[in-house]
Short mmCIF file of C-alpha atoms and ligand atoms in Angstrom, two decimals:
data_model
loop_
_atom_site.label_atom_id
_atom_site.label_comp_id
_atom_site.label_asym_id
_atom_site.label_seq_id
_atom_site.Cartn_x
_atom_site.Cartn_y
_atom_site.Cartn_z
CA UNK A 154 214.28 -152.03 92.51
CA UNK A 155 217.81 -151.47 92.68
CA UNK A 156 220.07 -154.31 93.65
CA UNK A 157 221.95 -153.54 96.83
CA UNK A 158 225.86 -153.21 96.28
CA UNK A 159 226.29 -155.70 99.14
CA UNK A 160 223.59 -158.27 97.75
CA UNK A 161 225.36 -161.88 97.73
CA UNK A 162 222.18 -164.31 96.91
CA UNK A 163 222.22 -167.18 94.76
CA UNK A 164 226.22 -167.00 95.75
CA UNK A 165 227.54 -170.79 95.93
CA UNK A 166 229.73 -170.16 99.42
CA UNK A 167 232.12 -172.72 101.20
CA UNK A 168 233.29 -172.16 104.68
CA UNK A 169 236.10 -174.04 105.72
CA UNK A 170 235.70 -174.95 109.75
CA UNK A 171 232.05 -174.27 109.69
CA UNK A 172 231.17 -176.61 112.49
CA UNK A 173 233.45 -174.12 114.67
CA UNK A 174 232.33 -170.98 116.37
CA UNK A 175 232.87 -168.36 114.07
CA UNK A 176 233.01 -170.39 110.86
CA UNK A 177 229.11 -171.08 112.01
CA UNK A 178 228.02 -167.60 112.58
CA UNK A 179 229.56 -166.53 108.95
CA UNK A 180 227.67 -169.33 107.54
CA UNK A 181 224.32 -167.89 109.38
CA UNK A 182 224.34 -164.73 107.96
CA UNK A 183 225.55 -165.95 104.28
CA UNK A 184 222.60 -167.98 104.70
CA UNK A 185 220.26 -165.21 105.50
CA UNK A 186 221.26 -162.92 102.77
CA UNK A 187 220.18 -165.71 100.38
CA UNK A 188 223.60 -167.64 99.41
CA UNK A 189 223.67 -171.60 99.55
CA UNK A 190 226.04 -172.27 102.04
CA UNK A 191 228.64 -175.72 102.01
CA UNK A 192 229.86 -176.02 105.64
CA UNK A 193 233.69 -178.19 105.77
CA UNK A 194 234.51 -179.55 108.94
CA UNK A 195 236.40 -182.59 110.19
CA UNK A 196 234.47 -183.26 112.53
CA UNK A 197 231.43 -184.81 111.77
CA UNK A 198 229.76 -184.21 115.40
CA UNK A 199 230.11 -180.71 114.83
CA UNK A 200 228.59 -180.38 111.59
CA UNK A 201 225.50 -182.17 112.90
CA UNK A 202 225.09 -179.44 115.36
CA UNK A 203 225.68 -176.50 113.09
CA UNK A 204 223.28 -177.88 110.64
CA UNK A 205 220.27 -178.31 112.62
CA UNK A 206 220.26 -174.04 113.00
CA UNK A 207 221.41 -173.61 109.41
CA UNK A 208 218.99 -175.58 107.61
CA UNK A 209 216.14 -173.57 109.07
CA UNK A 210 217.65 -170.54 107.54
CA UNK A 211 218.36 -171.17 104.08
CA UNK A 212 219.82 -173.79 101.89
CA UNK A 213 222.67 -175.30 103.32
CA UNK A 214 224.53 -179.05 102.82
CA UNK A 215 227.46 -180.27 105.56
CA UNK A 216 230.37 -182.37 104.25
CA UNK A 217 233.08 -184.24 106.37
CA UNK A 218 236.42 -182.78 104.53
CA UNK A 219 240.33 -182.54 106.28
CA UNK A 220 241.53 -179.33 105.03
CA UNK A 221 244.59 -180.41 105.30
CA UNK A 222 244.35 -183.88 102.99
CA UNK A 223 244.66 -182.38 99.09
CA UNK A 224 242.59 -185.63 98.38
CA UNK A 225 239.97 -184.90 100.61
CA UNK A 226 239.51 -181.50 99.64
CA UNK A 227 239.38 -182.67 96.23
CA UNK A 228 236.38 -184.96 97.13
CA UNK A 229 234.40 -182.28 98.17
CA UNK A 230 235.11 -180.23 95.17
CA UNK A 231 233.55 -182.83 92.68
CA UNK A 232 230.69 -183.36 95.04
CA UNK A 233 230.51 -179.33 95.10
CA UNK A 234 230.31 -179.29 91.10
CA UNK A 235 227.98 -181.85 90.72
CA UNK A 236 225.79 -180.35 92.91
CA UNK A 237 226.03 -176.60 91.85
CA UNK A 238 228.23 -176.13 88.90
CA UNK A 239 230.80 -173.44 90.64
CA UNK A 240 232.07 -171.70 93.58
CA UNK A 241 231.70 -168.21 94.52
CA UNK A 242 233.02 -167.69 98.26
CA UNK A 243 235.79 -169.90 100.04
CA UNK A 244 236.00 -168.82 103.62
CA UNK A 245 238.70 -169.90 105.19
CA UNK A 246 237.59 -170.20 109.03
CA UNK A 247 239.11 -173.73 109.69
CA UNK A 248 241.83 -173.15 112.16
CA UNK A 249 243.15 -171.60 116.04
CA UNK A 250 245.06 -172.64 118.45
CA UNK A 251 246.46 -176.04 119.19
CA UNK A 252 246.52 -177.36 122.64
CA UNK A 253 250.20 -177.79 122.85
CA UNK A 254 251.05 -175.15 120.32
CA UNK A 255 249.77 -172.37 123.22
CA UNK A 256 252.21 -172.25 125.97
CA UNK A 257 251.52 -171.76 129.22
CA UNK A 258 252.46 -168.91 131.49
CA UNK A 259 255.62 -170.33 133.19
CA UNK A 260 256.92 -172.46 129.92
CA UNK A 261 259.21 -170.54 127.46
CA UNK A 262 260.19 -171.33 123.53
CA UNK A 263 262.32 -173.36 124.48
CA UNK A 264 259.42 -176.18 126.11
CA UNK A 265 257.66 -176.22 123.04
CA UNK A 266 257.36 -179.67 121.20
CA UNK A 267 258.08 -179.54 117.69
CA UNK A 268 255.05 -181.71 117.01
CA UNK A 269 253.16 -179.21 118.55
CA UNK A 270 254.47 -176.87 116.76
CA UNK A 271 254.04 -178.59 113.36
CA UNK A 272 250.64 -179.37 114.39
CA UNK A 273 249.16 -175.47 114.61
CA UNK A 274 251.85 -173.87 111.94
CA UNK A 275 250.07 -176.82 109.37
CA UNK A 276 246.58 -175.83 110.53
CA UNK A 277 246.58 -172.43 110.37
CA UNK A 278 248.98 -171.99 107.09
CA UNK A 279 248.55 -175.58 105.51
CA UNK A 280 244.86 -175.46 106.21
CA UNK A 281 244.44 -172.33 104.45
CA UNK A 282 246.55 -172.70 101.23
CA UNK A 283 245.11 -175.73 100.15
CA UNK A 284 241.30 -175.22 100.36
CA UNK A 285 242.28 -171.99 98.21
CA UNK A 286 243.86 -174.11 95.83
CA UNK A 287 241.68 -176.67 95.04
CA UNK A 288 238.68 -174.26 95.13
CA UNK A 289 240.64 -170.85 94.27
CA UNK A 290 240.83 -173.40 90.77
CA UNK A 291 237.26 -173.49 90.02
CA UNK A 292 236.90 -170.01 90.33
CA UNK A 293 240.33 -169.35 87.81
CA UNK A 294 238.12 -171.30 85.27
CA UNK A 295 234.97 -169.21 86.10
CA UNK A 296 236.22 -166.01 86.02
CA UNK A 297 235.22 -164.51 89.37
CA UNK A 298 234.82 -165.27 93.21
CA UNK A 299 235.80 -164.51 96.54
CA UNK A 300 238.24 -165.67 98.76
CA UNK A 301 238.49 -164.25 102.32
CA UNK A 302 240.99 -165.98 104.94
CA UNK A 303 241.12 -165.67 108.69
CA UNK A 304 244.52 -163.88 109.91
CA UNK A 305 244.91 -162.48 114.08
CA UNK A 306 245.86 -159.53 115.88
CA UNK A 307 249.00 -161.95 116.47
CA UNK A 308 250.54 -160.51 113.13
CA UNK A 309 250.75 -157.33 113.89
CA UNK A 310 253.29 -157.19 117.26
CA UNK A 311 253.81 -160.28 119.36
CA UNK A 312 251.51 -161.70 121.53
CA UNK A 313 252.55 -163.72 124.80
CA UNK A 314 252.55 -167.60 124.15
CA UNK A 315 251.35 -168.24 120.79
CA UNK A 316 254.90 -168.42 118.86
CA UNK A 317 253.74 -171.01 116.01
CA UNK A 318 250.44 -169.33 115.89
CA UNK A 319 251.47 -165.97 115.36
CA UNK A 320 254.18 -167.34 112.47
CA UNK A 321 251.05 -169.10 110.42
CA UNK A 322 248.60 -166.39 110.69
CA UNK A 323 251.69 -164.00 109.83
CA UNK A 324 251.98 -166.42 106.29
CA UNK A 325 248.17 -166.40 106.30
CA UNK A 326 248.60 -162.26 105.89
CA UNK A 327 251.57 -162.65 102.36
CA UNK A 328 249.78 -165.74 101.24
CA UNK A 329 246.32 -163.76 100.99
CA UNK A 330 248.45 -160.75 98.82
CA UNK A 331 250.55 -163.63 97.24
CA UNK A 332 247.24 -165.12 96.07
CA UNK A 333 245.54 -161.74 95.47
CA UNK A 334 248.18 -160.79 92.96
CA UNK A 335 248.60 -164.22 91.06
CA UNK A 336 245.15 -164.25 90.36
CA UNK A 337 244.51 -160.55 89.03
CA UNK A 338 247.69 -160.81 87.14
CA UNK A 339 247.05 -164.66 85.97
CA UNK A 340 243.07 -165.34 85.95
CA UNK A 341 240.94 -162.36 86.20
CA UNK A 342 240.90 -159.39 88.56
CA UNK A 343 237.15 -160.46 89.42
CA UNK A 344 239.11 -162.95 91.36
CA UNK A 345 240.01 -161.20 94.70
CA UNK A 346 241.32 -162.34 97.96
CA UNK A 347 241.18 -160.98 101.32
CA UNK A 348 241.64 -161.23 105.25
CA UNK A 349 239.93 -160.44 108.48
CA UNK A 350 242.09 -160.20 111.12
CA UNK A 351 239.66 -160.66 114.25
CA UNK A 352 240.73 -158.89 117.43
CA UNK A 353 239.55 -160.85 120.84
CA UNK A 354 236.65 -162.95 120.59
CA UNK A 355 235.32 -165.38 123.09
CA UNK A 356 235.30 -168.76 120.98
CA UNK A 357 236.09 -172.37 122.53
CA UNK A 358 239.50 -172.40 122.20
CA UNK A 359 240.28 -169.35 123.90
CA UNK A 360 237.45 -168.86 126.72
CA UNK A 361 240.05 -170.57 129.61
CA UNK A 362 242.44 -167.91 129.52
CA UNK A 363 239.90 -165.04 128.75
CA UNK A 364 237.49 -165.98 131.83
CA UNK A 365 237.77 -167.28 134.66
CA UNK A 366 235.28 -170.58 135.99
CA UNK A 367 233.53 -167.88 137.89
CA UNK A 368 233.20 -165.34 135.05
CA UNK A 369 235.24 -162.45 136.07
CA UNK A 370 238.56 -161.49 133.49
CA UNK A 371 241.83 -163.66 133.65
CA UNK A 372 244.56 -160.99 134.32
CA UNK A 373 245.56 -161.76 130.28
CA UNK A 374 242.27 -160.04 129.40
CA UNK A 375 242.61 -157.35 131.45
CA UNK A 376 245.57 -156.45 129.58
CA UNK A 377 243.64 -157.17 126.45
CA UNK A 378 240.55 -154.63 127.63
CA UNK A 379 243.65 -151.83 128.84
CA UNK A 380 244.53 -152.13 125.29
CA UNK A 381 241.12 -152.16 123.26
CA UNK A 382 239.85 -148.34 122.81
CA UNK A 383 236.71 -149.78 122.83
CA UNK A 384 237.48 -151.52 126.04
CA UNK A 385 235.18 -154.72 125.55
CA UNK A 386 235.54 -157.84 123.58
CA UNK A 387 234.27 -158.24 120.00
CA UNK A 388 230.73 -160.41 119.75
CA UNK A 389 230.97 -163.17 117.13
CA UNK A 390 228.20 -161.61 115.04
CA UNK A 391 230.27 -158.81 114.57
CA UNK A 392 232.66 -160.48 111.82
CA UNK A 393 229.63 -160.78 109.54
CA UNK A 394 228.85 -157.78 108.20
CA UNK A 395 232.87 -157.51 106.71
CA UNK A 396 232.83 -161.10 105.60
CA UNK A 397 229.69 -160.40 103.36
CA UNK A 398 231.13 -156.82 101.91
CA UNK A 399 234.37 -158.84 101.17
CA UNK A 400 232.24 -161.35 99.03
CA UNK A 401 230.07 -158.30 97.70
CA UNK A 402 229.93 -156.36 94.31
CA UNK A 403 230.68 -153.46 97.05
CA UNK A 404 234.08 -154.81 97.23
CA UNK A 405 235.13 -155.02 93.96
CA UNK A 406 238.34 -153.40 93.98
CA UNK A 407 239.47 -154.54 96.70
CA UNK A 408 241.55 -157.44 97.10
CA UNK A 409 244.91 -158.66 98.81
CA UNK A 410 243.89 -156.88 101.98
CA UNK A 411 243.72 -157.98 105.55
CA UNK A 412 241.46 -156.07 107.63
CA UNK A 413 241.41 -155.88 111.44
CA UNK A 414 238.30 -155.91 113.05
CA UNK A 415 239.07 -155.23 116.91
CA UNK A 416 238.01 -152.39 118.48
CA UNK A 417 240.85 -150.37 117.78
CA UNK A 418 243.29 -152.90 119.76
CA UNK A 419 245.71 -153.08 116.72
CA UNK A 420 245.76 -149.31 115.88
CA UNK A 421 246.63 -148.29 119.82
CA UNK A 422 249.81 -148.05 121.65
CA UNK A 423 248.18 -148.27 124.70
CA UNK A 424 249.46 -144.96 126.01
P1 LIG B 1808 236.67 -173.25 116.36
O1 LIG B 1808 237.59 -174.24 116.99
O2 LIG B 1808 235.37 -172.97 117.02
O3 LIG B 1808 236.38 -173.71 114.86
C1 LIG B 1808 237.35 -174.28 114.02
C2 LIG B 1808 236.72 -175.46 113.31
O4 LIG B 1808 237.70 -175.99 112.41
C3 LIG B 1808 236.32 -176.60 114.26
O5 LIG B 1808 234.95 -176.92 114.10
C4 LIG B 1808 237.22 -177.75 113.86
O6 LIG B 1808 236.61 -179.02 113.96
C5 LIG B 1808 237.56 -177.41 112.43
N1 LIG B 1808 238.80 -178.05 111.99
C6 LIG B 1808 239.92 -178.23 112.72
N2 LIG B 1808 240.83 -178.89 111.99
C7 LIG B 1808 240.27 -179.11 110.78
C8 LIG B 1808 240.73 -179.75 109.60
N3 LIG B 1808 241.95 -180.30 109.52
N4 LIG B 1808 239.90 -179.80 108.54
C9 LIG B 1808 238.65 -179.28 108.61
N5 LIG B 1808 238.17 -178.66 109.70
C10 LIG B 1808 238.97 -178.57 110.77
O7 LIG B 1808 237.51 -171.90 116.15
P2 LIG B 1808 236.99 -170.41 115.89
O8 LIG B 1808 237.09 -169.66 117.15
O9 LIG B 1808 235.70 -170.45 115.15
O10 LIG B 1808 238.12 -169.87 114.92
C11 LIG B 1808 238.00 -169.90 113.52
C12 LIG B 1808 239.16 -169.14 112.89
O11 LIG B 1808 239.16 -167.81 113.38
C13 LIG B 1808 240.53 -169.72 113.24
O12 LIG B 1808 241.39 -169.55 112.13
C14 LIG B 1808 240.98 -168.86 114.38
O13 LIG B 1808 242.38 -168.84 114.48
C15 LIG B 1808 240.44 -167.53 113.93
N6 LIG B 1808 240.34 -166.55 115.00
C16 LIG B 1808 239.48 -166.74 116.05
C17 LIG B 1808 239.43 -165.76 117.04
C18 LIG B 1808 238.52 -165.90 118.20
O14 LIG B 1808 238.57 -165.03 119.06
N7 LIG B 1808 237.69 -166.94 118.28
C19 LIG B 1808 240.25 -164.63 116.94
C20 LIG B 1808 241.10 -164.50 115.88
C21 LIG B 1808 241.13 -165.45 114.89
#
């Protein structure tokens, strides 16, 4: 039988942040189409969670790791080759908003903390460039793999009170074609990176100002539906099917690209 293009089994596949929401539902359906999945979180309670689902679906392992700690990340890469020998897949889901880092509707720039600030800018930028370096190094030995980072509809016009946000998902977006093009040029072209840019999800961090406590849409939604041709929000599930393309044979020329998956929201004026 012929292999499919988009066949990813026997793949070795990290995913940064997979204790979170969608950093768990990527891992599911790597899991499903027959990769051995390596979940990262920094949160150990988290991981425990995830796992429980995961292990019933394939072969998965769950290891403590601060994407932000060079040392740490390290750590986990030695424990990674012992175990399996390489690395196919990095996906880069650790990250989001930061309580303080989001302002609220009557604070302006000038009320944000610069702590806060640091805080989401390091998560969101930080946390992605150095998981793809320490791992993005095992597969410039190898020869091939797949790197696909998590950008926002925050980088491609402004969005209301997300300013340090929208600045490290916009270095997300030239770090993923910085990183693209450095290893093509350097490594091997087999090498490719990528982004999703995820429209509006409901995930933890952003269900307060999405929905209300009694369900109905916060009147920042509505403006979010006005603007969605599709005029719902995404489902989680629905970042899968790009993620595993990305890491695919289907995919092979096709790298330093960041992809929107949103219903249309970032292609609309909303006229
Ligand atoms: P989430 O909070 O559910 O998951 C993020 C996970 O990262 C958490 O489990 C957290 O413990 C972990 N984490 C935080 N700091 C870490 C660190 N230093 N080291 C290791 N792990 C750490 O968030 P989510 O909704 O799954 O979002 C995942 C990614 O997708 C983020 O980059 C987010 O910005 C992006 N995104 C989400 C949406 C959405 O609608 N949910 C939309 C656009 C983009």
């Amino acid at each position: 039988m012929q292999q499919s293009l988009f066949d990813i089994s026997g793949k070795i596949a990290i995913v940064t942040g997979g204790g979170g929401v969608l950093g768990s539902s990527i891992s599911e359906n790597l899991l499903k189409n027959g990769a051995k999945v390596i979940i990262l979180d920094i949160r150990q309670e988290a991981l425990d969670a995830r796992l429980e689902k995961l292990q019933t679906l394939g072969e998965v392992t769950g290891l403590t790791c601060n994407v932000l700690d060079m040392e740490s990340l390290r750590n986990v890469r030695q424990q990674i080759k012992e175990q399996y020998g390489r690395i196919d897949i990095l996906v880069n889901a650790a990250g989001g908003n930061t309580p303080g880092g989001t302002l609220t509707e009557e604070q302006t720039i000038f009320d944000l903390k610069m702590e806060d600030f640091h805080k989401v800018t390091d998560l969101n930028l930080t946390g992605t460039i150095y998981p793809s370096i320490v791992f993005g190094e095992v597969m410039a030995e190898q020869g091939e793999g797949s790197i696909v980072n998590i950008s926002s509809m925050a980088t491609y016009s402004a969005i209301t009170r997300v300013p340090g946000y929208s600045v490290a998902k916009t270095g997300v977006n030239i770090f993923t074609q910085w990183l693209a093009m450095e290893m093509a040029t350097k490594f091997n072209e087999k090498i490719r990176v990528n982004a999703i840019a995820p429209g509006f999800f409901i995930g933890d961090q952003n269900r307060a100002v999405l929905i209300n406590p009694d369900g109905s849409l916060t009147e920042r939604s509505k403006k979010v539906i006005a603007r969605t041709p599709m005029k719902r929000f995404g489902d989680i599930s629905e970042l899968n099917g790009i993620v595993q393309f990305l890491c695919s044979n289907a995919a092979s020329f096709i790298t330093g690209t960041i992809i929107p998956v949103d219903g249309g929201f970032s292609s609309f004026s909303g006229v």
